[in-house]
Amino acid sequence: MKKLLLIVSFFTYIFAQPNLKNLSVIELFKKQYYTYICMHRWIYINKYEKKREDLLSLVAYSCLKKHFLTPALDLSKVLRMTKEGRINSTYITTLFMMKLLLIQYLNNENSLLEVTLPKINNDLLAHVFYLIQKQKPEVKNYQTEVSDDEKHYIITYKPYINNIIIDIYQNGKLIKKEKYW
């Protein structure tokens, strides 16, 4: 009986989903289908390149909402026709550069102290990057730790999947785990 209920629930969920292909980027964004938008970025790039950088910026922001930095780079390459597009492109490439420099740091290959990048105030990866630059923590087994006034961060590089994982602790309890692809 439980299996039957589970199967019925699964199919109800699957078929109750709207046909996402029929929704605009704006509708998908408002409904928070960020992963869907990002994974279909090439459809939007081919459709809107040199025409609608505002919509391409939404696609890029969708990738960033899910911490998909590598796919967001595809959009940074085409955001160049407007001032806002160039600003968004710089933002994406700066975050990606921070990720690459953190990977080098976590591999004991590079000191982040020698690098100055544009300031980004509203992103966890950037916050951790600046903390590491300031605190110069030791790295062991692709991992390091930093803290600010409120939280403690454990930053781990997973070389086999090329991701950075940030565990966020507050009062000794894990409150969030973020993965940057």
Short mmCIF file of N, CA, C and O in Angstrom, two decimals, residues 42 45 48-50 53 56 73-82 85 89:
data_model
loop_
_atom_site.label_atom_id
_atom_site.label_comp_id
_atom_site.label_asym_id
_atom_site.label_seq_id
_atom_site.Cartn_x
_atom_site.Cartn_y
_atom_site.Cartn_z
N TRP A 42 22.10 28.12 -22.96
CA TRP A 42 22.48 28.25 -24.37
C TRP A 42 21.27 28.54 -25.25
O TRP A 42 21.39 29.23 -26.26
N ILE A 45 20.98 32.24 -24.66
CA ILE A 45 22.10 32.96 -25.28
C ILE A 45 21.86 33.05 -26.78
O ILE A 45 22.00 34.13 -27.38
N TYR A 48 18.83 35.55 -27.39
CA TYR A 48 18.86 36.95 -26.97
C TYR A 48 20.21 37.66 -27.13
O TYR A 48 20.29 38.86 -26.84
N GLU A 49 21.25 36.97 -27.56
CA GLU A 49 22.55 37.62 -27.69
C GLU A 49 22.45 38.82 -28.63
O GLU A 49 21.87 38.74 -29.70
N LYS A 50 23.01 39.94 -28.20
CA LYS A 50 23.00 41.22 -28.92
C LYS A 50 21.60 41.81 -29.09
O LYS A 50 21.41 42.74 -29.85
N GLU A 53 20.08 42.02 -23.40
CA GLU A 53 21.02 41.74 -22.31
C GLU A 53 20.33 41.75 -20.96
O GLU A 53 20.84 41.14 -20.02
N LEU A 56 19.40 38.18 -20.59
CA LEU A 56 20.61 37.38 -20.39
C LEU A 56 21.18 37.60 -18.99
O LEU A 56 21.72 36.67 -18.39
N LEU A 73 29.84 31.78 -16.60
CA LEU A 73 30.88 32.32 -17.48
C LEU A 73 30.43 32.37 -18.94
O LEU A 73 30.84 33.25 -19.69
N ASP A 74 29.62 31.41 -19.35
CA ASP A 74 29.09 31.43 -20.72
C ASP A 74 28.34 32.74 -20.97
O ASP A 74 28.39 33.30 -22.07
N LEU A 75 27.64 33.21 -19.96
CA LEU A 75 26.89 34.45 -20.11
C LEU A 75 27.78 35.67 -20.02
O LEU A 75 27.55 36.67 -20.70
N SER A 76 28.82 35.59 -19.21
CA SER A 76 29.71 36.75 -19.09
C SER A 76 30.38 37.07 -20.43
O SER A 76 30.71 38.23 -20.70
N LYS A 77 30.55 36.07 -21.26
CA LYS A 77 31.18 36.29 -22.57
C LYS A 77 30.28 37.08 -23.52
O LYS A 77 30.79 37.75 -24.42
N VAL A 78 28.97 36.99 -23.34
CA VAL A 78 28.07 37.67 -24.27
C VAL A 78 27.48 38.96 -23.69
O VAL A 78 26.83 39.71 -24.42
N LEU A 79 27.69 39.21 -22.41
CA LEU A 79 27.21 40.45 -21.81
C LEU A 79 28.24 41.56 -22.02
O LEU A 79 29.09 41.81 -21.19
N ARG A 80 28.16 42.21 -23.16
CA ARG A 80 29.17 43.22 -23.50
C ARG A 80 28.61 44.42 -24.26
O ARG A 80 29.33 45.37 -24.53
N MET A 81 27.34 44.39 -24.62
CA MET A 81 26.78 45.43 -25.47
C MET A 81 26.29 46.66 -24.69
O MET A 81 26.25 47.75 -25.22
N THR A 82 25.92 46.47 -23.43
CA THR A 82 25.40 47.58 -22.63
C THR A 82 26.28 47.77 -21.39
O THR A 82 27.03 46.87 -20.99
N GLY A 85 25.34 45.22 -18.86
CA GLY A 85 25.85 43.91 -19.25
C GLY A 85 27.32 43.76 -18.92
O GLY A 85 27.77 42.73 -18.41
N SER A 89 29.02 41.19 -16.38
CA SER A 89 30.09 40.32 -16.86
C SER A 89 31.31 40.40 -15.94
O SER A 89 31.91 39.38 -15.59
#
